[in-house]
Coordinates of N, CA, C and O in Angstrom, one line a residue:
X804 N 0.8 -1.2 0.0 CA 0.0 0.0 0.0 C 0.9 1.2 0.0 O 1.8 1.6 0.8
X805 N 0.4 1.7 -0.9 CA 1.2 3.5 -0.8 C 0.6 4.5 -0.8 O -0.2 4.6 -1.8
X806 N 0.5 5.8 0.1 CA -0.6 6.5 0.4 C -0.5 7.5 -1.4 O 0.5 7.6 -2.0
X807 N -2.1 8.1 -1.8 CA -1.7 8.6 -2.5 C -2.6 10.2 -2.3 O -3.4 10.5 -1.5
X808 N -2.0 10.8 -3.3 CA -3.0 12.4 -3.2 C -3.8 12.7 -2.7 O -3.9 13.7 -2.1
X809 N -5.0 11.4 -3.2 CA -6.5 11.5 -3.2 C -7.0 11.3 -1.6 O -8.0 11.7 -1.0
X810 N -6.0 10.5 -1.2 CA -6.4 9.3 -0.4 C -5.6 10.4 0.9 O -5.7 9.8 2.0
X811 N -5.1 11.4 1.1 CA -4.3 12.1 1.6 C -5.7 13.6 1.9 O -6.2 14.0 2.9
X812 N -5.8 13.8 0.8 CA -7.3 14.6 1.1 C -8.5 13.9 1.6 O -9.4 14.4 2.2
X813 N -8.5 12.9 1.3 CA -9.8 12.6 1.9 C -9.5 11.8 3.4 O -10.4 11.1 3.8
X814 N -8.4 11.9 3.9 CA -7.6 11.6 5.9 C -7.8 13.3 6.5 O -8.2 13.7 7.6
X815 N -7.5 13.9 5.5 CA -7.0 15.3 6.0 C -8.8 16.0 5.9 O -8.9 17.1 6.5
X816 N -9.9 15.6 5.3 CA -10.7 16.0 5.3 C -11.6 15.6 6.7 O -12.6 16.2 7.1
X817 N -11.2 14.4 7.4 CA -11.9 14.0 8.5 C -11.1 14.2 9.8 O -11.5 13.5 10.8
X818 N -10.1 15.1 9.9 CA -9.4 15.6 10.8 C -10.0 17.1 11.0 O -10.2 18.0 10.2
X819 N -10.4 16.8 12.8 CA -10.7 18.1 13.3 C -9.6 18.8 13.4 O -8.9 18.6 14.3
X820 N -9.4 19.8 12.2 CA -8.7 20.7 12.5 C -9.2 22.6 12.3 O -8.5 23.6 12.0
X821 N -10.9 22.5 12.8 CA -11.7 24.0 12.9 C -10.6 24.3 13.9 O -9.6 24.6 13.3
X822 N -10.5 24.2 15.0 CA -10.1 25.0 16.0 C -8.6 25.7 15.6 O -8.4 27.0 15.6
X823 N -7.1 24.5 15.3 CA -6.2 25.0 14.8 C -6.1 25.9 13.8 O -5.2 26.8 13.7
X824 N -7.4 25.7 12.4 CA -7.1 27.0 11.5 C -7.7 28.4 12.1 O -7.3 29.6 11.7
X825 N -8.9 28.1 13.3 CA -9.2 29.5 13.3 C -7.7 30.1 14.3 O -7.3 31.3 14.3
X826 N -7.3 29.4 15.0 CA -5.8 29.8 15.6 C -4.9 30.5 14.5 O -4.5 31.7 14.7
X827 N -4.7 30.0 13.8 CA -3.6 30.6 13.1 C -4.2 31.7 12.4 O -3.6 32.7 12.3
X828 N -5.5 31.5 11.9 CA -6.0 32.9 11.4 C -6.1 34.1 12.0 O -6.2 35.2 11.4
X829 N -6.2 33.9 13.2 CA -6.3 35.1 14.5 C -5.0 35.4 14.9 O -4.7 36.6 15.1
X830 N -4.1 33.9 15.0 CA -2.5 34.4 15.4 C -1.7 35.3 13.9 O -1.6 36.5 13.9
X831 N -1.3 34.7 13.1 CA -0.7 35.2 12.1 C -1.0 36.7 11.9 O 0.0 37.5 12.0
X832 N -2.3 37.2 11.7 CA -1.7 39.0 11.9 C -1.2 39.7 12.8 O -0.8 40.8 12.6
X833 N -1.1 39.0 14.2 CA -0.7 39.6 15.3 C 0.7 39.4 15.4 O 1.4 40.2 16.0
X834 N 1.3 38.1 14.9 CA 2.6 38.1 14.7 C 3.4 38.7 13.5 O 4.6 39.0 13.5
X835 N 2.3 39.0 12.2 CA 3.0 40.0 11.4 C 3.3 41.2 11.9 O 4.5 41.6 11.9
X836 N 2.4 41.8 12.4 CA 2.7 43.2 13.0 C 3.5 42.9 14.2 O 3.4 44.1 14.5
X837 N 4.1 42.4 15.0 CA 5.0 42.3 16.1 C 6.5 42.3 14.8 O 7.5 43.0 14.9
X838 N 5.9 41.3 13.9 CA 7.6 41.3 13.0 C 7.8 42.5 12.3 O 8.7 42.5 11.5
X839 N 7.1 43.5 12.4 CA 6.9 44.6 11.3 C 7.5 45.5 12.1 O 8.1 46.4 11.5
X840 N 7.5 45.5 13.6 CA 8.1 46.7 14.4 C 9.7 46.0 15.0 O 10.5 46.8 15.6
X841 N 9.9 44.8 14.8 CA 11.4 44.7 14.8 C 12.2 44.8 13.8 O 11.7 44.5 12.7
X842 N 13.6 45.5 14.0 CA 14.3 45.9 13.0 C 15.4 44.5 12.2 O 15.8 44.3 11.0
X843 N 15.5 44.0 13.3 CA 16.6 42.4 13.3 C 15.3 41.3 13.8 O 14.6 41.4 14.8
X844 N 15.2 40.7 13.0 CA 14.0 39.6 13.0 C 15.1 37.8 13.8 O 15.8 37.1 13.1
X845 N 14.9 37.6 15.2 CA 15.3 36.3 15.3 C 14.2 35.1 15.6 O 13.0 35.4 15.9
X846 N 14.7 33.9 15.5 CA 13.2 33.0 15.9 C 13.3 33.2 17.4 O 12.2 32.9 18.0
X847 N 14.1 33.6 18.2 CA 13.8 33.4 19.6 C 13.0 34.3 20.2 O 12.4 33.9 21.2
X848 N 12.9 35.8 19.5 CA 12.3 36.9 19.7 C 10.7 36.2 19.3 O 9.8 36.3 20.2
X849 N 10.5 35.7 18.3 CA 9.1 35.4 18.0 C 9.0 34.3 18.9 O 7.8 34.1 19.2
X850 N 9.7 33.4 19.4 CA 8.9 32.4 20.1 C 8.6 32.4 21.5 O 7.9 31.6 22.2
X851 N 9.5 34.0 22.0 CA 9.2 34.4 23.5 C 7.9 35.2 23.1 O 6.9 35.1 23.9
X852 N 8.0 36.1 21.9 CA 6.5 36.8 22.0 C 4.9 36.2 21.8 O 3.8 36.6 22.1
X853 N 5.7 34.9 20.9 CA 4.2 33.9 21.4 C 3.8 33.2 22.5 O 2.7 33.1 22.9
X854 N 5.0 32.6 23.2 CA 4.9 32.4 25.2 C 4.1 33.4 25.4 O 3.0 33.1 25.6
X855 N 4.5 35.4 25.4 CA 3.7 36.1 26.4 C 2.7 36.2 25.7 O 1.9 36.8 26.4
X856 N 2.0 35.9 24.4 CA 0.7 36.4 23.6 C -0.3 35.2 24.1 O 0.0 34.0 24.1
X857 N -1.8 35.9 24.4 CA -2.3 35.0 25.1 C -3.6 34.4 24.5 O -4.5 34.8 23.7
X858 N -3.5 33.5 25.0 CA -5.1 32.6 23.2 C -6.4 33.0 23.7 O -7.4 32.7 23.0
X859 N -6.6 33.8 25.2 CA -7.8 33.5 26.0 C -8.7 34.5 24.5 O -8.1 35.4 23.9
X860 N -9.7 34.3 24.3 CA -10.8 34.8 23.9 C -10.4 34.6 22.2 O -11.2 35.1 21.5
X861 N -9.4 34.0 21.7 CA -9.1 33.7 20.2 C -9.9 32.6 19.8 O -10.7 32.5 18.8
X862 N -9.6 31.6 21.2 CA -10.1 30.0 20.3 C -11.4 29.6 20.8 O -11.8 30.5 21.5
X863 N -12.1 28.9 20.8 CA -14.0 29.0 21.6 C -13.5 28.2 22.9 O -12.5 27.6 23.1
X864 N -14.5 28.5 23.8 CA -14.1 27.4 25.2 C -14.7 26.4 25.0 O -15.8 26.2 24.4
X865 N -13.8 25.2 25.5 CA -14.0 24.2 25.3 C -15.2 23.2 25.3 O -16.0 24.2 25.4
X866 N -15.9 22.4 25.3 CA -17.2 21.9 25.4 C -17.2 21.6 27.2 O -16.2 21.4 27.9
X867 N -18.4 21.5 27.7 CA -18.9 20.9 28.6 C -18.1 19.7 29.0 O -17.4 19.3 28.1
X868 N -17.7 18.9 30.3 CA -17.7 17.8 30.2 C -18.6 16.8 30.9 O -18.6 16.8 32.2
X869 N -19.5 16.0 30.1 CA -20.5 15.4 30.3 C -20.3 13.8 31.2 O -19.5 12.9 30.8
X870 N -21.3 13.7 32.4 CA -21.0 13.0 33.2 C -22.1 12.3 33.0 O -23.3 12.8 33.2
X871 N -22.0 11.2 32.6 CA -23.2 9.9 32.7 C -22.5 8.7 33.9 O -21.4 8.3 34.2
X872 N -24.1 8.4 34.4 CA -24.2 7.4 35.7 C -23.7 5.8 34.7 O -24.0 5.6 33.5
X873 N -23.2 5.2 35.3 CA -23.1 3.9 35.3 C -24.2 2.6 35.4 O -24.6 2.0 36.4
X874 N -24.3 2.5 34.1 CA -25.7 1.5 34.3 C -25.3 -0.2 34.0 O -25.1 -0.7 32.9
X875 N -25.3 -0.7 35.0 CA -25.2 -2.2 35.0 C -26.2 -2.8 33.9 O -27.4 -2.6 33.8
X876 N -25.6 -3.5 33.3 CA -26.0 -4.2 32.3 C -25.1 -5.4 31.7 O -23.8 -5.5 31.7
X877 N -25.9 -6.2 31.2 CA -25.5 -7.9 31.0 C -24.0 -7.6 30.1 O -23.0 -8.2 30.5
X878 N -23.9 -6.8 29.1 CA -22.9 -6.3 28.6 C -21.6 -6.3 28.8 O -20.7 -7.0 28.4
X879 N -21.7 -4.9 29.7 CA -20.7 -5.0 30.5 C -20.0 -5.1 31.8 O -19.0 -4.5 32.3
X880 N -21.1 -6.2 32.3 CA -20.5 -7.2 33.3 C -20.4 -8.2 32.7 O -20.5 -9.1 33.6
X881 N -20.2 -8.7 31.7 CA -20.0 -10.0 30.9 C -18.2 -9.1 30.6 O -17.2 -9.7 31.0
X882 N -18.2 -8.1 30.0 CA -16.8 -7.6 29.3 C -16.1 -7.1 30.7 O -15.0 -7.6 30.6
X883 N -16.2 -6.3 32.0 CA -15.7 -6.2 32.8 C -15.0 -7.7 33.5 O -14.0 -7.9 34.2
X884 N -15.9 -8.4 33.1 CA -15.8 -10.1 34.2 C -14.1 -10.8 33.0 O -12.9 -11.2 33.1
X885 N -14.8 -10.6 32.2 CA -13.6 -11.3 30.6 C -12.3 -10.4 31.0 O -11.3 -11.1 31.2
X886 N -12.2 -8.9 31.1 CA -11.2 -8.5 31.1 C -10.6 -8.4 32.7 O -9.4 -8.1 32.8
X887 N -10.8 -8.6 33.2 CA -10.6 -8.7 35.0 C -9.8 -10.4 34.8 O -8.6 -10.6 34.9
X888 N -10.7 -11.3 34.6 CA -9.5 -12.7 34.3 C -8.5 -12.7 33.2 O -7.4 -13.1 33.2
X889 N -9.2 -12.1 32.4 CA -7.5 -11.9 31.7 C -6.5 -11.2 31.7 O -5.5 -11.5 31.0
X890 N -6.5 -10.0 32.5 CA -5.8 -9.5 32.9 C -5.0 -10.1 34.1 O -3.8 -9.8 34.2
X891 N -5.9 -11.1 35.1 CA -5.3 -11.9 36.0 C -4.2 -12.9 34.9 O -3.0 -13.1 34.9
X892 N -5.3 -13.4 34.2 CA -4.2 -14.4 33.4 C -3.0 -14.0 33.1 O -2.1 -14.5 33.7
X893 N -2.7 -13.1 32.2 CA -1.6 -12.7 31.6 C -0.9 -11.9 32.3 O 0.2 -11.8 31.9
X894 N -1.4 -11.2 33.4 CA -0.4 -10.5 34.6 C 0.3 -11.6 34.9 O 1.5 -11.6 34.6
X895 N -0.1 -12.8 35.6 CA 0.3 -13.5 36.1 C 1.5 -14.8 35.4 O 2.2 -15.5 36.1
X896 N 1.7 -14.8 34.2 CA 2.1 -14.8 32.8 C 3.9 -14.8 33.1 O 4.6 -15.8 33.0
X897 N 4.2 -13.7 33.3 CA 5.3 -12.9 33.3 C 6.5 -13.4 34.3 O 6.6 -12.8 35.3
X898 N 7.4 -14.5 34.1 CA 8.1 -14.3 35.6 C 8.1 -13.4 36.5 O 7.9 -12.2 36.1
X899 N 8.2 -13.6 37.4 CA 8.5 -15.0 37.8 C 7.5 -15.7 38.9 O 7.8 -16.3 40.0
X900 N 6.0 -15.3 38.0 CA 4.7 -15.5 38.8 C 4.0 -16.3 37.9 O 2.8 -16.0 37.7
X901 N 4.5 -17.5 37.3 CA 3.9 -18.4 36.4 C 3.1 -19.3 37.0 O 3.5 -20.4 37.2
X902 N 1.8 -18.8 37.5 CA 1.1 -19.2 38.2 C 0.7 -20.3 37.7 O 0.8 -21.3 38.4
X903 N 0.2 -20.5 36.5 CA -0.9 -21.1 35.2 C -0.2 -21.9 34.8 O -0.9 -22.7 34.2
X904 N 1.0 -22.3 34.8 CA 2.2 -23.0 34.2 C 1.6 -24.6 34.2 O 1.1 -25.2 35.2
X905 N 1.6 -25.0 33.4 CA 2.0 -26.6 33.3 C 0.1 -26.6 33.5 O -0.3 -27.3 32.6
X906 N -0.5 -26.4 33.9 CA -2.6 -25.8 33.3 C -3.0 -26.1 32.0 O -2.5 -25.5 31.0
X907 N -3.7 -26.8 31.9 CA -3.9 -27.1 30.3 C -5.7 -26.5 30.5 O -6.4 -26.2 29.6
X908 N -6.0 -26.6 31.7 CA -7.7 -26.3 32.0 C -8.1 -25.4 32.6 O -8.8 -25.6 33.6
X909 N -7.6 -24.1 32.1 CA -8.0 -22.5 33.1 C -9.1 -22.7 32.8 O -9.5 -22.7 31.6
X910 N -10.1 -23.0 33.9 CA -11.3 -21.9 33.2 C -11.9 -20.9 34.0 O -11.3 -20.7 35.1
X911 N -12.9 -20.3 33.8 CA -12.9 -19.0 33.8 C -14.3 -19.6 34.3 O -15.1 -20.5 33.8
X912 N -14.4 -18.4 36.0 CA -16.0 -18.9 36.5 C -16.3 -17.4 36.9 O -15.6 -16.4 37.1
X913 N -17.9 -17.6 36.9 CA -18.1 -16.3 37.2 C -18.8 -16.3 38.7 O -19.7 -17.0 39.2
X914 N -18.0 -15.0 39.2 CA -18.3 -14.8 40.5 C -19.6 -13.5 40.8 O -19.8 -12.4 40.3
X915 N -20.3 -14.2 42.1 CA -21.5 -13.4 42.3 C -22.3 -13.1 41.4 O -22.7 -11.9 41.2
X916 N -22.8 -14.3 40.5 CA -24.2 -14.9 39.9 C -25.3 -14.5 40.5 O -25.3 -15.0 41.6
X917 N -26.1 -14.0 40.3 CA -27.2 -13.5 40.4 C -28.3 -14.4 39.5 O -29.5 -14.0 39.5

């Protein structure tokens, strides 16, 4: 596989990138005119004047962060129960806690059946 043009616009078309272009659209005149009143232009001068330039009210504030309850369901207490033993299993895996060793018959029970 080799990436190609097409296929390069249409990755770059499903990347959120609103927020970074309205950044640079708001930053870039403010760093022109900062380079317009220096007479010796270095990158270190522009990169200390974007440290003190500040984004508050450039970029939108951020969204809400939305808090949903925890609802038990067959789901995922079936996927919480799977990944809790296999994580026992394969933690356990690792020297020099080869607990399972020489086991041909793990199996897997489930605790506090209802």
């Amino acid at each position: 596989w080799a990436p190609t043009g097409a296929w390069l616009e249409e990755v770059k078309q499903g990347l959120p990138t609103n927020v970074l272009s309205l950044l640079v659209q708001r930053i870039v005149p403010i760093v022109e005119e900062f380079i317009q009143g220096v007479e010796v232009l270095e990158e270190s001068a522009v990169i200390s004047f974007l440290k003190q330039t500040t984004l508050v009210g450039l970029v939108p504030p951020p969204q809400p962060i939305m808090i949903h309850r925890y609802a038990v369901s067959l789901a995922t207490e079936t996927w919480m129960s799977a990944y809790t033993w296999g994580l026992l299993y394969l933690r356990n895996q690792i020297p020099p806690y080869r607990l399972f060793d020489g086991l041909s018959n793990v199996k897997m029970i489930r605790v506090g059946a209802t």
